CSV table of C-alpha atoms and ligand atoms in Angstrom, one decimal:
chain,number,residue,atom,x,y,z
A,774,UNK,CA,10.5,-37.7,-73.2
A,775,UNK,CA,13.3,-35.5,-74.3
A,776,UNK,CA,16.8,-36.8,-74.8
A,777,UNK,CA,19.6,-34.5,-74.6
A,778,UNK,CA,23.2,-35.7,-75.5
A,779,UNK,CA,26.2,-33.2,-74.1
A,780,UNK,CA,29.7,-33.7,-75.2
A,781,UNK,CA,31.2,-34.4,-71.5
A,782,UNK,CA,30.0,-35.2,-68.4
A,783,UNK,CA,30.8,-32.1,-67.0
A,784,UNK,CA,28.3,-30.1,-69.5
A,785,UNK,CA,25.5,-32.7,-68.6
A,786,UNK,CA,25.9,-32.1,-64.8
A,787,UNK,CA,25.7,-28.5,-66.0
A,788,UNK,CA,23.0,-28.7,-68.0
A,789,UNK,CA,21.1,-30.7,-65.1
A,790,UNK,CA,22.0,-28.0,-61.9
A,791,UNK,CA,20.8,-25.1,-64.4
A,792,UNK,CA,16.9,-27.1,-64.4
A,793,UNK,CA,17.1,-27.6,-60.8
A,794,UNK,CA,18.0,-24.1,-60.1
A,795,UNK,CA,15.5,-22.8,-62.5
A,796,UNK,CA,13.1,-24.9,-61.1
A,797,UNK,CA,14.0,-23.7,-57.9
A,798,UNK,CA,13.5,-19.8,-58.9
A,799,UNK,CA,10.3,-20.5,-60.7
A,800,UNK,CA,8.9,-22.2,-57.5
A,801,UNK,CA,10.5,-21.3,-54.5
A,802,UNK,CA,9.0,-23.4,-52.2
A,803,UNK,CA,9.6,-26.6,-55.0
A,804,UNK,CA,9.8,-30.1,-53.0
A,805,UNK,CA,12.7,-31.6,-54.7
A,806,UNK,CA,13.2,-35.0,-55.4
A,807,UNK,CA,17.0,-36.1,-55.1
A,808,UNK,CA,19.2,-39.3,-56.0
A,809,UNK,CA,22.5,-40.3,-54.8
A,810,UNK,CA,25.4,-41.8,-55.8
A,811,UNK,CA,28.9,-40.5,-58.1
A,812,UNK,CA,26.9,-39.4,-61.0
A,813,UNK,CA,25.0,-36.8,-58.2
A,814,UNK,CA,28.0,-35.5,-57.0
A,815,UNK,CA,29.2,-32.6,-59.0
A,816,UNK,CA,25.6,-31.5,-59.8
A,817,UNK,CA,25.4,-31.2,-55.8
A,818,UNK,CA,28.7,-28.9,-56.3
A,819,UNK,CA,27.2,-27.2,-58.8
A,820,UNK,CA,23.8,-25.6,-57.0
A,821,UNK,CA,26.4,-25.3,-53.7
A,822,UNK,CA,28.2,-23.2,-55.9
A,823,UNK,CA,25.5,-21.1,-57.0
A,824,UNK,CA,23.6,-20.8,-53.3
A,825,UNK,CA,27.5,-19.4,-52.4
A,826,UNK,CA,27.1,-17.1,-54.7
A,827,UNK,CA,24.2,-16.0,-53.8
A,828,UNK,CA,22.4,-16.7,-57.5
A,829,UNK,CA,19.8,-19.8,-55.4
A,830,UNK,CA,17.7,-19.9,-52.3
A,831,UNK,CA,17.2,-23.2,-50.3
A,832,UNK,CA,15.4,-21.6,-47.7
A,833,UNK,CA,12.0,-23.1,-48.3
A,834,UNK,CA,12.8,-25.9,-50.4
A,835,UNK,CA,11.8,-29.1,-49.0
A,836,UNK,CA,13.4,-32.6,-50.5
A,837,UNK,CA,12.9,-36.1,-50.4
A,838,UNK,CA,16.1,-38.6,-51.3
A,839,UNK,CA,14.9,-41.5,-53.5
A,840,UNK,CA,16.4,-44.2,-50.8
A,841,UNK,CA,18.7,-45.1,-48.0
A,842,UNK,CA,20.8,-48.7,-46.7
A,843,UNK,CA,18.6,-50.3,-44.3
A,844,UNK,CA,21.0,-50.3,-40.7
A,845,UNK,CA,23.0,-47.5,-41.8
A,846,UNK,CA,22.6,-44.6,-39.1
A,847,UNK,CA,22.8,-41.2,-40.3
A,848,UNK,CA,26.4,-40.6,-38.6
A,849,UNK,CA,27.8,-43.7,-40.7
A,850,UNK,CA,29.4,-42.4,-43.2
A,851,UNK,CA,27.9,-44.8,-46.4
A,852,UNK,CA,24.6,-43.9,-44.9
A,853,UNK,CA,22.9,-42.0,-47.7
A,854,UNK,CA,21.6,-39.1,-45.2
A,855,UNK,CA,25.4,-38.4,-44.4
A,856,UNK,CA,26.4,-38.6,-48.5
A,857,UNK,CA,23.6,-35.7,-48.5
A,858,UNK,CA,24.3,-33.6,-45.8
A,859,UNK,CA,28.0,-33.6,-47.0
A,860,UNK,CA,27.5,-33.1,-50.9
A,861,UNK,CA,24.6,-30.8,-50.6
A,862,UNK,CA,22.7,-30.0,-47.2
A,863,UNK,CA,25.9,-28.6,-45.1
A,864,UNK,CA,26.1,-26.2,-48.1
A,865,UNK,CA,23.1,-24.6,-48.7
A,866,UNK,CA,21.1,-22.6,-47.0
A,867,UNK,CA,18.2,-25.1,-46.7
A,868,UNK,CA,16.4,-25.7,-43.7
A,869,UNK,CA,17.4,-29.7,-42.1
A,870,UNK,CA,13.9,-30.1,-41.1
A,871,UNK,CA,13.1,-29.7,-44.8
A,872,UNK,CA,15.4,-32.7,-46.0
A,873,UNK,CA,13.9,-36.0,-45.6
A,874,UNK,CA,15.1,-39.7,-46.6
A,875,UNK,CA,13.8,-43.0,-45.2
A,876,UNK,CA,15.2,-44.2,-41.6
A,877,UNK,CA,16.7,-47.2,-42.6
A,878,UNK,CA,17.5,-47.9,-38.8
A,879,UNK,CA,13.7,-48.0,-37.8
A,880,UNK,CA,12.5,-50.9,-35.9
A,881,UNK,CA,9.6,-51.2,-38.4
A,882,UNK,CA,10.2,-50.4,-41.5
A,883,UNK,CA,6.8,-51.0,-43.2
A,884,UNK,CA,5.6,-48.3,-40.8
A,885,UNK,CA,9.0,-46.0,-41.6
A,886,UNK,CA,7.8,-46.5,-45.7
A,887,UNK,CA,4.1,-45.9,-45.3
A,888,UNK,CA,5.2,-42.5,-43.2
A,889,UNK,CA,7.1,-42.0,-45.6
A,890,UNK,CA,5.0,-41.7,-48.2
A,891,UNK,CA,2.6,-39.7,-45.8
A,892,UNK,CA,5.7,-37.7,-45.2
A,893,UNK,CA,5.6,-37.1,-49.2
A,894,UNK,CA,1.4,-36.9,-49.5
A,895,UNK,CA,1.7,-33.9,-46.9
A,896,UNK,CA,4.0,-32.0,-48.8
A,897,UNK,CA,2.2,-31.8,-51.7
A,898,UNK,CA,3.6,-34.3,-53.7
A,899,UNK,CA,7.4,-33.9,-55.6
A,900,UNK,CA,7.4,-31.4,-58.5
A,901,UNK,CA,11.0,-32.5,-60.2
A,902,UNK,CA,12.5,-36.1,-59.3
A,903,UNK,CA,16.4,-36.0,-59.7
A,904,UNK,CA,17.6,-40.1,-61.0
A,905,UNK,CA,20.3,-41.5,-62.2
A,906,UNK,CA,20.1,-45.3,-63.1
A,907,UNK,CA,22.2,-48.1,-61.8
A,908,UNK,CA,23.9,-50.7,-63.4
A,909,UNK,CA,21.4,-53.2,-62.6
A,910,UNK,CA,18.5,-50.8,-64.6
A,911,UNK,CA,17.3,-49.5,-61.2
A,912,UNK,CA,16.0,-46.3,-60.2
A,913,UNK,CA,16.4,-45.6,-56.8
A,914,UNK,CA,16.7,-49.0,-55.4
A,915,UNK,CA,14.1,-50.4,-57.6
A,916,UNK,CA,15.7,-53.8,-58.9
A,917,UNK,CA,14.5,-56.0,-61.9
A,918,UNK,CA,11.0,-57.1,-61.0
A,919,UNK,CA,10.0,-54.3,-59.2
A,920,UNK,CA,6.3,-53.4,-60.0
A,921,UNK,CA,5.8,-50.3,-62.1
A,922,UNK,CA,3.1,-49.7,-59.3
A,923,UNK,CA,5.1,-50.0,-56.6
A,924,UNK,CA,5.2,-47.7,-53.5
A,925,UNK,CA,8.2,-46.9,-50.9
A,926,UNK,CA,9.2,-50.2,-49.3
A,927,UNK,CA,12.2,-52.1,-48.4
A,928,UNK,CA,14.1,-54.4,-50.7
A,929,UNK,CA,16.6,-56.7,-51.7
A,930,UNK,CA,19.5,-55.6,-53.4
A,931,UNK,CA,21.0,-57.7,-56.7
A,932,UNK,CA,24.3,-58.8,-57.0
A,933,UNK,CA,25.0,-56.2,-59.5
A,934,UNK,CA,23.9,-53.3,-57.4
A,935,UNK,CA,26.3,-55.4,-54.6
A,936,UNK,CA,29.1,-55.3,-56.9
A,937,UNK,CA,28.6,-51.5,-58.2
A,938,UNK,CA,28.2,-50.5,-54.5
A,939,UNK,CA,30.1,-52.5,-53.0
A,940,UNK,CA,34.1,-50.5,-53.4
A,941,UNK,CA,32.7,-47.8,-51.6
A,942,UNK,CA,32.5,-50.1,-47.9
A,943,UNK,CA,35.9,-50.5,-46.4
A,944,UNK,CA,36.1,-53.9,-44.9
A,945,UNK,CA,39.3,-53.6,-43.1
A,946,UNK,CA,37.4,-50.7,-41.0
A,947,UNK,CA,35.1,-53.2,-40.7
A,948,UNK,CA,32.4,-52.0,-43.2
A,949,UNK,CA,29.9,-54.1,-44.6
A,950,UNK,CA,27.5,-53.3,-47.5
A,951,UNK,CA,23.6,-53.8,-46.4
A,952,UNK,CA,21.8,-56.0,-49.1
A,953,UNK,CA,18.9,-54.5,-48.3
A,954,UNK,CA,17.5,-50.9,-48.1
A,955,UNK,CA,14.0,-48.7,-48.6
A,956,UNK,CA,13.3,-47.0,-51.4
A,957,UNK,CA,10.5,-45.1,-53.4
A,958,UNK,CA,8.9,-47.2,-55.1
A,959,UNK,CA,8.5,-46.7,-59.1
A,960,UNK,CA,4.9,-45.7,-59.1
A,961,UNK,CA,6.3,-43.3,-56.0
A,962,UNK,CA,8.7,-41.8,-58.5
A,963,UNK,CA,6.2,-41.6,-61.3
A,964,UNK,CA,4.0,-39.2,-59.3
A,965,UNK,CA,6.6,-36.7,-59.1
A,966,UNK,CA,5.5,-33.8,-61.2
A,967,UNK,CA,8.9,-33.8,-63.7
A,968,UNK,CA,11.8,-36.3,-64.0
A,969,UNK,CA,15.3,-35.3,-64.9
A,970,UNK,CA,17.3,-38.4,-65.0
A,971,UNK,CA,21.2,-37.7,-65.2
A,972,UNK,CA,23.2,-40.3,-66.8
A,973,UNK,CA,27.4,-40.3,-67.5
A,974,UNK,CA,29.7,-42.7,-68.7
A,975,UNK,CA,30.9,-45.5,-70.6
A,976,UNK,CA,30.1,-48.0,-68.4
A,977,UNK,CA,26.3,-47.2,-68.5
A,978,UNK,CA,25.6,-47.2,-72.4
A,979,UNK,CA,24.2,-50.2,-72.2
A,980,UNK,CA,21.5,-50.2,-69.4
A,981,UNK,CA,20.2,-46.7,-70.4
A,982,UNK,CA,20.0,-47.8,-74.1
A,983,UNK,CA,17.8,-50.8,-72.8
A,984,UNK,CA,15.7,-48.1,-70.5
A,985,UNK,CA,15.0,-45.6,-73.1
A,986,UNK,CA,14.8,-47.7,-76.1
A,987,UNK,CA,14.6,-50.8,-75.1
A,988,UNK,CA,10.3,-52.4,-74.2
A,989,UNK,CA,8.9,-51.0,-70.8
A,990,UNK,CA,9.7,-53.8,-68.5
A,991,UNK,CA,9.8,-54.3,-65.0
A,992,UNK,CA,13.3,-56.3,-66.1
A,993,UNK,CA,15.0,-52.6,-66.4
A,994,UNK,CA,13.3,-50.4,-63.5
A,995,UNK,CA,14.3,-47.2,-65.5
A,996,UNK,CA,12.2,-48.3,-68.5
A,997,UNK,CA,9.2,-47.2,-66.8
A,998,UNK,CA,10.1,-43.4,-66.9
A,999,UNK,CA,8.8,-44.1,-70.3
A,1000,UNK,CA,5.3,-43.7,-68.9
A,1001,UNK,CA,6.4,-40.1,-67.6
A,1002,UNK,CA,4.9,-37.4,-69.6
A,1003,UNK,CA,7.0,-34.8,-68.1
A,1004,UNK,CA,10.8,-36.3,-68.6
A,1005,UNK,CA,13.9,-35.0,-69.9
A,1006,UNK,CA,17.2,-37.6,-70.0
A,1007,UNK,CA,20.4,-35.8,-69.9
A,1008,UNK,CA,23.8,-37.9,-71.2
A,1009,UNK,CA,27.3,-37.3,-71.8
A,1010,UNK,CA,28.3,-38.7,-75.6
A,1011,UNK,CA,29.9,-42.0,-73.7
A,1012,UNK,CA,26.5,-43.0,-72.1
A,1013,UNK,CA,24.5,-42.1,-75.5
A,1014,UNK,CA,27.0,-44.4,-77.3
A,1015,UNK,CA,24.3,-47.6,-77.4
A,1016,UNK,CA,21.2,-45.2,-78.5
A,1017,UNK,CA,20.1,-45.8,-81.8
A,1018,UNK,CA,18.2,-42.2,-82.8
A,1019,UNK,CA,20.7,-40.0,-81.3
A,1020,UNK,CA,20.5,-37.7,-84.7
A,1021,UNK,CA,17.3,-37.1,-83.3
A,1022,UNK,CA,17.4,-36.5,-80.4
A,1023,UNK,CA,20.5,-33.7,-81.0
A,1024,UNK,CA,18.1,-32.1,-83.3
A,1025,UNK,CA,15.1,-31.9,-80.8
A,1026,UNK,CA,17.4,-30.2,-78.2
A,1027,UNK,CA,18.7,-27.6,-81.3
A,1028,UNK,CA,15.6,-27.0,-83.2
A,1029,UNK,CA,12.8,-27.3,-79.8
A,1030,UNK,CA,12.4,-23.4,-78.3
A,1031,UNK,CA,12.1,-24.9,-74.8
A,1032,UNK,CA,15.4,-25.7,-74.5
A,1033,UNK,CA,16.6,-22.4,-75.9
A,1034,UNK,CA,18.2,-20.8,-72.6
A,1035,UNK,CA,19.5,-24.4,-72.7
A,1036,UNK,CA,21.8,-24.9,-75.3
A,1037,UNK,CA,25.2,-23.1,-74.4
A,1038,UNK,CA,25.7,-24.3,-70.9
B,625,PGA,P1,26.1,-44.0,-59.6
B,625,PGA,O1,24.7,-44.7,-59.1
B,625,PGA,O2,25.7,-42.5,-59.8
B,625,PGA,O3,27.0,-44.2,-58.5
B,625,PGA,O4,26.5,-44.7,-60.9
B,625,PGA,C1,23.6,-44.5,-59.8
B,625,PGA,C2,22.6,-45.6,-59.4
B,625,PGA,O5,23.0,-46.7,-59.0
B,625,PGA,O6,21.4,-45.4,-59.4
């Protein structure tokens, strides 16, 4: 695993659009794994940006969103498919048939996750998985206990993950977090070919010290990426505040050549 420590969030969502796009120029047709939430927002920006531009091609990129509210249609607008077409899909020149998440609204939703994955089989498997990592240590909606082995399903969301969600439903329009929704599961989001967790923050030190340095324990969902051989972690200075070998880790990203092209963005 490589951990890279950038002095501001903006820099880290930066630093995280660059390996998507170069991803994205290396392999053209790259199946993209992506993650919502605020942390995703300005990295979204970021590769809209470039596709403006002209400097990135969508066109036959395919993706696959970690997860999605169960009962949230795609026209509400907390559903997760609408967050997506609206931070990234609606600008970028990427084919809608291409984008995929889970249809939380399905009448059966073991059948919707086992497509799913089928869905994900078919397309050749995801080469880079875009995370972040909640509050509750999850990854996607993987909460404490989920099995490192697990595969996309539907779940039950943890009071924490209630509370962190939770500002973004508006109860006086008469919106109502789900507390449950489908997501990969974490032996789903181990198969992906790469990892590139993005992580920003004060308020997440803590968690994402106990993930990366912290035992590998189905406790903290994000610990597992521990197994990944093929994962970089990219934080702002606030969410590296809790790590213990950050010294390290600064000089890994200086010294290594692979992050040469890397280092001034
Ligand atoms: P956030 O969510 O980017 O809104 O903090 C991340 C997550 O819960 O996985």
């Amino acid at each position: 695993m490589d951990v890279i420590i950038r002095p501001d969030a903006a820099s880290a969502e930066a630093l995280t659009a660059e390996i998507i796009a170069n991803a994205l120029r290396v392999k053209p047709n790259l199946t993209l794994g992506l993650a919502t939430g605020a942390t995703m927002e300005k990295v979204y920006q970021r590769l809209a940006d470039m596709n403006k531009a002209g400097a990135l091609d969508f066109s036959l990129c395919k993706t696959f969103n970690l997860d999605e509210y169960v009962g949230l249609p795609a026209e509400d607008r907390n559903s997760y498919r609408y967050y997506m077409n609206y931070h990234l899909f609606d600008r970028i020149n990427i084919d809608k048939r291409n984008t995929h998440l889970e249809d939380g609204t399905a009448a059966d939703l073991e059948a919707e996750c086992a497509h799913y994955e089928q869905l994900m089989d078919e397309a050749g498997g995801v080469d880079l998985q875009l995370l972040g990592i909640g509050l509750s240590g999850h990854i996607g909606f993987n909460e404490p206990l989920s099995s490192f082995s697990s595969r996309t399903r539907a779940v039950n969301l943890t009071p924490t993950t209630m509370a962190q969600n939770g500002p973004y439903f508006d109860p006086a329009k008469g919106e109502k977090m789900p507390n449950r929704a489908l997501t990969m599961g974490v032996g789903t989001i181990l198969d992906a070919r790469k990892l590139v967790m993005l992580v920003t923050g004060e308020r997440k030190a803590d968690i994402i010290a106990a993930a990366l340095e912290g035992p590998m324990t189905s406790m903290v969902s994000g610990s597992a990426i521990q197994l990944h051989d093929d994962c970089v972690v990219i934080l702002d200075e606030a969410a590296a505040a809790k790590l213990t070998l950050k010294d390290y880790y600064r000089s890994a990203f200086e010294n290594d050549p692979k992050w040469d092209a890397y280092r001034n963005i």
